[in-house]
XYZ file of C-alpha atoms in Angstrom:
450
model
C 7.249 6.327 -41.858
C 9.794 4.600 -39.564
C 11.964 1.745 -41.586
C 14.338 -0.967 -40.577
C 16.561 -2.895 -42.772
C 18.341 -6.247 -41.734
C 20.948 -7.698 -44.082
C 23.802 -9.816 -44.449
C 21.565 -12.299 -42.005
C 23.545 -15.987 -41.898
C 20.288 -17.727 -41.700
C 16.596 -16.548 -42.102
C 14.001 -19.308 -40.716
C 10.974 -17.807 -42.370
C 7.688 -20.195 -40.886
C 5.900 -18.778 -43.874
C 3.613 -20.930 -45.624
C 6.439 -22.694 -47.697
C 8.566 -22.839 -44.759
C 11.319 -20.976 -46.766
C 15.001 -20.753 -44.981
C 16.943 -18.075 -46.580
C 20.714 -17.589 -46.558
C 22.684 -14.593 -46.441
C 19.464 -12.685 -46.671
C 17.362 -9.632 -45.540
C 14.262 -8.310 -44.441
C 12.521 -5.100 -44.278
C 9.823 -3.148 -42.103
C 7.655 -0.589 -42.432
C 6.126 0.931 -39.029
C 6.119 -2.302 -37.307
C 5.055 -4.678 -40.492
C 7.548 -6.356 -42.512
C 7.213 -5.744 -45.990
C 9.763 -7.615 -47.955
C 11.913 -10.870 -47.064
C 14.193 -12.217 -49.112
C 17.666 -11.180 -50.796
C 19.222 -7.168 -50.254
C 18.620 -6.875 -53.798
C 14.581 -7.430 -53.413
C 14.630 -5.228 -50.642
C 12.732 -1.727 -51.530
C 15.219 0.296 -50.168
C 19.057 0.009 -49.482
C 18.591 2.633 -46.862
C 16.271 3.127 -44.029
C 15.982 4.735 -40.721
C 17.579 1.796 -38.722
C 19.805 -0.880 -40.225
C 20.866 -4.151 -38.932
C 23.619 -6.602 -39.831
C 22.468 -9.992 -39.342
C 25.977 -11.451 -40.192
C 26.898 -14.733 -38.684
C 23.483 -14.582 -37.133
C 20.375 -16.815 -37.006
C 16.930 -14.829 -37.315
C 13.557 -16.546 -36.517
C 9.663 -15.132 -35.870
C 9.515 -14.163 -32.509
C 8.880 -17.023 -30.387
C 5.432 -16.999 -28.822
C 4.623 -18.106 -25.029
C 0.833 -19.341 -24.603
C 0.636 -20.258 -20.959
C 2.780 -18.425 -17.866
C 2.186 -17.575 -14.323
C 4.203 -14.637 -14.459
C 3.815 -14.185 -10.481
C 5.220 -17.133 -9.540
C 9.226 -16.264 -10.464
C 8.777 -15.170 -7.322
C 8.748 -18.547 -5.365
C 11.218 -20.296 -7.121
C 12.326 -23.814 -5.922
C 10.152 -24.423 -3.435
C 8.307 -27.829 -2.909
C 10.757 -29.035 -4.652
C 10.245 -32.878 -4.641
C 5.883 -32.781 -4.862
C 3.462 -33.636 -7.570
C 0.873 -31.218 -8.621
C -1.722 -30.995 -6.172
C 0.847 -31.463 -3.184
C 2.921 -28.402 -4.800
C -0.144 -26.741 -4.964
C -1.237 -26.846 -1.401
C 2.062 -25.751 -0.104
C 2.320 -22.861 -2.451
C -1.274 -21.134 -1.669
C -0.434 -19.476 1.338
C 2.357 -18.577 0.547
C 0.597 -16.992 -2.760
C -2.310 -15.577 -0.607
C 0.367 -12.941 0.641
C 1.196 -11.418 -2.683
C 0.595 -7.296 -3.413
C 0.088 -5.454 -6.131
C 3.607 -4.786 -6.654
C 5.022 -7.915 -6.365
C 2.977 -8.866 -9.181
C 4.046 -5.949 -10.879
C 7.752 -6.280 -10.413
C 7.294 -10.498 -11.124
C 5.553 -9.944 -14.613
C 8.130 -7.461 -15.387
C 10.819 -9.608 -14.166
C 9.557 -12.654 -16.204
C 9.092 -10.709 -19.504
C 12.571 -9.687 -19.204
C 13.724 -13.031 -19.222
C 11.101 -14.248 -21.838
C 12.442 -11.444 -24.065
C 15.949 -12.245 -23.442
C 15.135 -16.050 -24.642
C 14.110 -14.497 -28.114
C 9.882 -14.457 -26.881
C 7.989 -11.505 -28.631
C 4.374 -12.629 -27.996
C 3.096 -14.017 -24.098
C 0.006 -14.811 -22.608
C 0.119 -14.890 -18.925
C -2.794 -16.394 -16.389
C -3.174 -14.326 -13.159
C -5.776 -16.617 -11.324
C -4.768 -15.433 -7.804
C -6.563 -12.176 -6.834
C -5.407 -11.330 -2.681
C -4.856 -8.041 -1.116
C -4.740 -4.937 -3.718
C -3.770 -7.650 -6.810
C -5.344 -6.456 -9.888
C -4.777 -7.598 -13.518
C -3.719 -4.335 -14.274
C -0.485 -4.632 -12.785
C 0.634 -7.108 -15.191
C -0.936 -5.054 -18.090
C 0.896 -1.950 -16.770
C 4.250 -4.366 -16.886
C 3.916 -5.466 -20.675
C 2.990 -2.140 -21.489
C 6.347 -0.181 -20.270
C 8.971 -3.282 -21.594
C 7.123 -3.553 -24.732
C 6.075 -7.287 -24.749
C 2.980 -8.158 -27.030
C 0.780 -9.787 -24.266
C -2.419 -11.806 -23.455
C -3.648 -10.629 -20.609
C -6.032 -13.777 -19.105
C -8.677 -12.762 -16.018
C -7.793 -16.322 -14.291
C -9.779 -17.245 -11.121
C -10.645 -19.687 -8.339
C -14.245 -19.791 -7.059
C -14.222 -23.478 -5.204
C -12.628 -23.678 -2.161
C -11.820 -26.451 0.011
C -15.022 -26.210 1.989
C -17.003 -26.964 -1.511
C -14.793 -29.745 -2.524
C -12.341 -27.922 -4.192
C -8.276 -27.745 -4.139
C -7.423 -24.299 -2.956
C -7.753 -22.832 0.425
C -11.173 -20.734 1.041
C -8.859 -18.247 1.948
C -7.948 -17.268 -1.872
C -11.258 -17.890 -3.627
C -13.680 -15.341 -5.001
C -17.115 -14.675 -5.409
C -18.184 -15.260 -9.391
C -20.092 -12.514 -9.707
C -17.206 -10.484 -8.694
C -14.923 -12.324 -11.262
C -17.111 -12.183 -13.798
C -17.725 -8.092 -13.426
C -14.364 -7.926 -13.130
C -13.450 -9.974 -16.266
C -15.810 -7.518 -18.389
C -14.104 -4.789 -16.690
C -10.564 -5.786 -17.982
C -12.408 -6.972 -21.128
C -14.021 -3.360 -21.850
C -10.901 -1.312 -20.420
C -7.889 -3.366 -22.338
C -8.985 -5.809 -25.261
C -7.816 -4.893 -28.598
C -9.365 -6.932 -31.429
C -7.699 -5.273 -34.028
C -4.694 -6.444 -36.497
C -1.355 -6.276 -34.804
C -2.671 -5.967 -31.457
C -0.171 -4.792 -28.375
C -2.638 -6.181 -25.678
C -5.769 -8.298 -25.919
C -7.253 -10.207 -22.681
C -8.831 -13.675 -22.244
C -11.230 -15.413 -20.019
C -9.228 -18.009 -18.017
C -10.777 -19.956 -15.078
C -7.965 -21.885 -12.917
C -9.167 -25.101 -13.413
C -11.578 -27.747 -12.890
C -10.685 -28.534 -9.370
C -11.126 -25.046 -8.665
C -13.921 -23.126 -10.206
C -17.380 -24.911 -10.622
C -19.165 -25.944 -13.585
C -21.786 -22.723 -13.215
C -18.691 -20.542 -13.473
C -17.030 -22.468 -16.768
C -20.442 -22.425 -18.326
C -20.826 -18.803 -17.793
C -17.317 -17.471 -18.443
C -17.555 -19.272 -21.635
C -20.793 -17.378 -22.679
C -18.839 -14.073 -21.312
C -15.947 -14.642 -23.307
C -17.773 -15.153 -26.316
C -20.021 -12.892 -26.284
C -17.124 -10.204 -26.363
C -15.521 -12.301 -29.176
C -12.208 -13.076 -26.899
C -10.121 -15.889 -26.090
C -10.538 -18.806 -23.434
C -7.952 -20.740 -21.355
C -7.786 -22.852 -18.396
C -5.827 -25.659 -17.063
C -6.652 -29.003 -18.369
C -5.558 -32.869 -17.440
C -2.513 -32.295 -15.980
C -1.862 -35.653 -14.328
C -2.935 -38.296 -13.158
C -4.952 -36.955 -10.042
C -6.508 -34.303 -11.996
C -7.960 -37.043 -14.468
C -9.418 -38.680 -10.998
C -10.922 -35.284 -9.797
C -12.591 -35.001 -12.996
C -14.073 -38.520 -13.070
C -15.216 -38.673 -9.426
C -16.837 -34.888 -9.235
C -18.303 -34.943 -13.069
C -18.321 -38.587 -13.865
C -16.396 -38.072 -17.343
C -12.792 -37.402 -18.321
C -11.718 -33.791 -18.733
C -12.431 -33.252 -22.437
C -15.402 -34.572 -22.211
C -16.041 -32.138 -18.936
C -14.699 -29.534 -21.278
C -17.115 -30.117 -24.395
C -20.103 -30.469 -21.747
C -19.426 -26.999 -20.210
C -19.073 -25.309 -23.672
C -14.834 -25.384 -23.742
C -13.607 -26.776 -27.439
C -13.840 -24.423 -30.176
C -11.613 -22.184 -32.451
C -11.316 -19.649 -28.948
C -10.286 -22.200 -26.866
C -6.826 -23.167 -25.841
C -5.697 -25.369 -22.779
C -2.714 -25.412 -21.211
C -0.988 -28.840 -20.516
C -2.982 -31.974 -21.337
C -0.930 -34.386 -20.737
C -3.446 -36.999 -20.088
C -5.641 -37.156 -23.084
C -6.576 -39.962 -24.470
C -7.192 -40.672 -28.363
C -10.901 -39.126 -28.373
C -9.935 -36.631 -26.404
C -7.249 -35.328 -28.658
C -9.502 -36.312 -31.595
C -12.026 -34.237 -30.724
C -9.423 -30.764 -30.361
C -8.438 -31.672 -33.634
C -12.139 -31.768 -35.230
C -13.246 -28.426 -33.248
C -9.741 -26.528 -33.231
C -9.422 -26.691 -29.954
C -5.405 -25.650 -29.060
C -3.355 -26.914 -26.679
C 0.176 -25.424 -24.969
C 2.466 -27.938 -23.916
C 4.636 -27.073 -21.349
C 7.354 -29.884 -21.559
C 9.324 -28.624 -18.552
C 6.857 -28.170 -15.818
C 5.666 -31.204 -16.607
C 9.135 -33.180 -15.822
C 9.459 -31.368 -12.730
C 6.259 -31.931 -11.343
C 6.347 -36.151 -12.918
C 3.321 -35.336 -14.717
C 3.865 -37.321 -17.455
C 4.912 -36.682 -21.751
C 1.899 -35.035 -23.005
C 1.167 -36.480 -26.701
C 1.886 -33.759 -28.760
C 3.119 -36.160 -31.777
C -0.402 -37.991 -31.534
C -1.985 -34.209 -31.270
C -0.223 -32.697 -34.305
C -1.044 -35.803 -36.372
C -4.920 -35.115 -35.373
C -4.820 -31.718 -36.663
C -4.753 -30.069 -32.955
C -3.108 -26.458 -32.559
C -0.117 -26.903 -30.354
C 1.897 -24.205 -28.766
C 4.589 -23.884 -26.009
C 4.693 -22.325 -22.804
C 7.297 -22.210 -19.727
C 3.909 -22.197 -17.470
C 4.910 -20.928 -14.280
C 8.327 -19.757 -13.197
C 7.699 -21.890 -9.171
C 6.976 -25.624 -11.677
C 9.663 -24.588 -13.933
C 11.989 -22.259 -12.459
C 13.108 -21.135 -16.049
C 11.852 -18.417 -18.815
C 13.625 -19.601 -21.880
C 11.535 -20.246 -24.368
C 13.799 -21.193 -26.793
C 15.307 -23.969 -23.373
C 11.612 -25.115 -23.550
C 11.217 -26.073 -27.304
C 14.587 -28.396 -27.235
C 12.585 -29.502 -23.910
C 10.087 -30.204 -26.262
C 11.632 -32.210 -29.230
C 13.378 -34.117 -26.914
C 10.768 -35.245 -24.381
C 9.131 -36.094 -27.597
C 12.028 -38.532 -28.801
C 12.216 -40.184 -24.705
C 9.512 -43.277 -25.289
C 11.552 -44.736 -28.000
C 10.528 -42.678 -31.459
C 14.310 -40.557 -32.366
C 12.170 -38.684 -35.008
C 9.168 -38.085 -32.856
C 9.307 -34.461 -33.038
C 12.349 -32.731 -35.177
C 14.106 -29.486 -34.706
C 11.553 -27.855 -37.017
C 8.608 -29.053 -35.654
C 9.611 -27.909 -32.499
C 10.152 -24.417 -33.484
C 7.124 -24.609 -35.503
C 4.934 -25.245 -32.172
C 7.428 -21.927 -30.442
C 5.946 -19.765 -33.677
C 3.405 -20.739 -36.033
C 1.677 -23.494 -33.041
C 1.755 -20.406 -30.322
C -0.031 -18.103 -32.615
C -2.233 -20.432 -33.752
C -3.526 -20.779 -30.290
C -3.797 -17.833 -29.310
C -5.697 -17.236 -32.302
C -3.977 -15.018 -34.472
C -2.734 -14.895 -37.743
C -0.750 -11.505 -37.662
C 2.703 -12.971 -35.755
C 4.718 -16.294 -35.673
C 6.024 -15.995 -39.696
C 8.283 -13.230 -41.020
C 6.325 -12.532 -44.466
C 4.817 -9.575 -45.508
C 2.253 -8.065 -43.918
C 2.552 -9.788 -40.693
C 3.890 -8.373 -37.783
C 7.954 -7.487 -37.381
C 8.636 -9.634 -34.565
C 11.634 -11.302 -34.670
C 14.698 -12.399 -32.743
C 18.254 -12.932 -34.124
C 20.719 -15.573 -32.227
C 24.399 -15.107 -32.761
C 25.929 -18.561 -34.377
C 29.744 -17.677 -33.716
C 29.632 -18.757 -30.096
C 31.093 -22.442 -29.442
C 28.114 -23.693 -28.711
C 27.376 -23.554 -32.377
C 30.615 -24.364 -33.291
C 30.633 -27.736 -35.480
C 27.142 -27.387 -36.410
C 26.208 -24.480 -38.800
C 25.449 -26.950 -41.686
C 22.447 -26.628 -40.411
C 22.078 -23.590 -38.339
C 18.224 -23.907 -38.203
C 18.267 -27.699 -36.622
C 21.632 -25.866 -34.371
C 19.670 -23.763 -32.655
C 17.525 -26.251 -30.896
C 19.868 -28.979 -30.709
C 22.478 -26.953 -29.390
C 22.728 -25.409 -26.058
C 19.974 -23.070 -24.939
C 21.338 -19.096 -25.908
C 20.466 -15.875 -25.204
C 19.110 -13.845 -28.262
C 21.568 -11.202 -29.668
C 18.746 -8.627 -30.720
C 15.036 -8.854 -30.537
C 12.240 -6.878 -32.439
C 8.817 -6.107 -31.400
C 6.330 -4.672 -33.706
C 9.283 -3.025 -35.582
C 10.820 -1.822 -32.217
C 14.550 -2.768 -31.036
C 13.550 -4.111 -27.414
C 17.166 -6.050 -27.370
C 20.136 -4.928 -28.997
C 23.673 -6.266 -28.545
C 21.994 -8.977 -25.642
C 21.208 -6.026 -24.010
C 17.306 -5.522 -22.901
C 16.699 -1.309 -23.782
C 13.304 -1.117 -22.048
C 14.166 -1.451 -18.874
C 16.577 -1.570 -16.422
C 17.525 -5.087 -15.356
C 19.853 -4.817 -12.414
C 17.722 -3.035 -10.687
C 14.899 -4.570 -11.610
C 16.443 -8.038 -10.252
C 17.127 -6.490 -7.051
C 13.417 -5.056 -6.602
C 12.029 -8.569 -7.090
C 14.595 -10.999 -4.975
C 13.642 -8.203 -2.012
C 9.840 -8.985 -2.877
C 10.226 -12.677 -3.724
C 12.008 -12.980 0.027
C 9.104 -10.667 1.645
C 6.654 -12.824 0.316
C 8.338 -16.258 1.369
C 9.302 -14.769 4.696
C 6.074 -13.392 5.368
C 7.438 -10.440 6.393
């Protein structure tokens, strides 16, 4: 039995069920679960295998990423001044070049930084499929830096010649993504407790799958008992699409073609209106709010204070590293709680909440009840932020409300499923210079064309 013991820890922001913040306190793990929180002396052991300090440090549940286009760190500013669907159509071909290992080396690359930020837990939607890309290279990239991932099978089956936004060029056939989607499904999918690597059904969007391939990928993914995710009212022109091609608005479009439920989780909607967001509250329906692709692209504020009110399951994501040109999770829930506060409302979304939605929300979306608290019995996933930095300095009254009002850190240590992945603001599982150098070689082969 492997142990770990962190003690002396400043502040311990537990997300358990009483939302508990502990002061110089400690925790304790058994092979990858934490079994005790609290004070040393309520710790089962003084000793164990590995032992942390956690002095003049600020410990939190790993923070979890729900939506992420790993691939894209490798176009970074580009289109730099275009809404959505304008960004979109200058990106394509540029995406339609993209190998095997690029997407390797990009998911790696954008883990890194995710892990870095203090992220434990990401999902990531692959919805591209040129040349030799396979899912499996991002699978093969979680699996060697040790990132608990959601793997989701995106794809785009409506090109421009059937009225859709993408270029012909990078569309597939649905029965080839939906043999390929059980493939993944049958080959990588863990259901169990404490899961490493489980995979979801993700078509792109509406504007670029059709209503055949929702319907069915729905029945796919739940006949297998796995997850579902797509895009869903973005902005304004994606709100158009979906009245013009299916006469409704897009959660409507969503509960016709079988996408609200406990399995479901959407990534943006910024445009929903009251029934709309009623109606993810009453069927569980989640949500991930990505705060900063949504500035960048003029989007709009997505409602999350109307959404948490009506009972929907929020989480946060960085979505893709080309609409935000960042990784930091922990940068994109201050993103949040401000953006929140912008329309006039100072206490629109507090410090709290907004890690809340980084933790508790994330898992809650994803659908899992194993990560996003430190408590026993869940999963040791945690990531400790030093406070003696002068960022901090004036504001460790309240370290908890600090680190999200304060500027944006790097974590000092990070643990995944009981394993030191960050030590010292160091990554251990790989190595990053070289790493960085692999993908800006890539990132300018791809923009090049060369």
């Amino acid at each position: 039995m492997e142990t770990l013991l962190v003690k002396n820890i400043h502040t311990l922001v537990t997300m358990d069920m009483q939302h508990r913040e502990l002061h110089d306190a400690a925790l304790f793990v058994e092979d990858g679960i934490i079994t005790a929180v609290g004070m040393l002396g309520e710790m089962p052991s003084q000793t164990a295998d590995v032992i942390r300090y956690g002095t003049n440090r600020i410990v939190v549940p790993g923070l979890v990423n729900t939506h992420h286009h790993m691939y894209q760190s490798l176009t970074r500013v580009l289109a730099q001044n275009d809404e959505l669907f304008g960004w979109l159509k200058t990106l394509y071909p540029i995406w339609s070049r993209l190998t095997g290992e690029m997407v390797y080396v990009s998911a790696k690359l954008a883990m890194a930084e995710l892990i870095l930020s203090g992220c434990t837990t990401s999902s990531d939607h692959l919805y591209i499929f040129p040349n030799d890309v396979k899912l499996d290279d991002e699978i093969r990239a979680a699996q060697e830096i040790g990132i608990r991932f959601h793997a989701t099978r995106g794809s785009m089956s409506l090109g421009e010649s059937g009225g859709g936004l993408p270029p012909d060029s990078v569309v597939e056939e649905e029965q080839t993504i939906l043999k390929d989607t059980r493939r993944l499904i049958e080959q990588y999918h863990d259901p169990n407790r404490y899961a490493m690597l489980r995979v979801a059904v993700a078509p792109c969007s509406p504007f670029s799958v059709t209503r055949d391939l929702m319907r069915e990928a729905a029945a796919l993914a739940r006949s297998y008992g796995v997850g579902l995710h797509t895009h869903l009212a973005e902005n304004d022109n994606d709100v158009t699409y979906s009245i013009e091609q299916f006469g409704c608005r897009p959660g409507d479009y969503a509960e016709d073609v079988g996408w609200v439920g406990q399995d479901v989780w959407h990534a943006h909607c910024v445009k929903l209106d009251s029934n709309e967001i009623q109606l993810f509250g009453r069927t569980g329906t989640g949500v991930c709010h990505c705060p900063s692709s949504n500035m960048r692209l003029a989007s709009g504020i997505a409602p999350v204070r109307a959404m948490l009110d009506a009972g929907v399951k929020v989480g946060l994501g960085v979505d893709g590293s080309a609409s935000n040109d960042s990784g930091h999770l922990l940068a994109e829930a201050r993103q949040a709680m401000l953006l929140q506060r912008v329309q006039g409302n100072p206490a629109a979304l507090s410090a709290r909440e907004a890690l809340g939605i980084a933790t508790r929300g994330g898992a809650a979306a994803l659908g899992r009840d194993d990560i996003g608290m430190l408590a026993p019995g869940m999963a040791a996933d945690f990531a400790a932020f030093r406070l003696d930095r002068a960022g901090f300095a004036g504001g460790l009254h309240d370290a908890a409300a600090a680190l999200l009002f304060c500027s944006p850190v790097q974590a000092d240590f990070v643990v995944i499923q009981g394993r030191m992945v960050v030590q010292d603001g160091y990554l251990l599982t790989d190595d990053l210079p070289p790493l960085i150098e692999r993908h800006n070689k890539l990132s300018r082969q791809l923009i090049d064309g060369d």
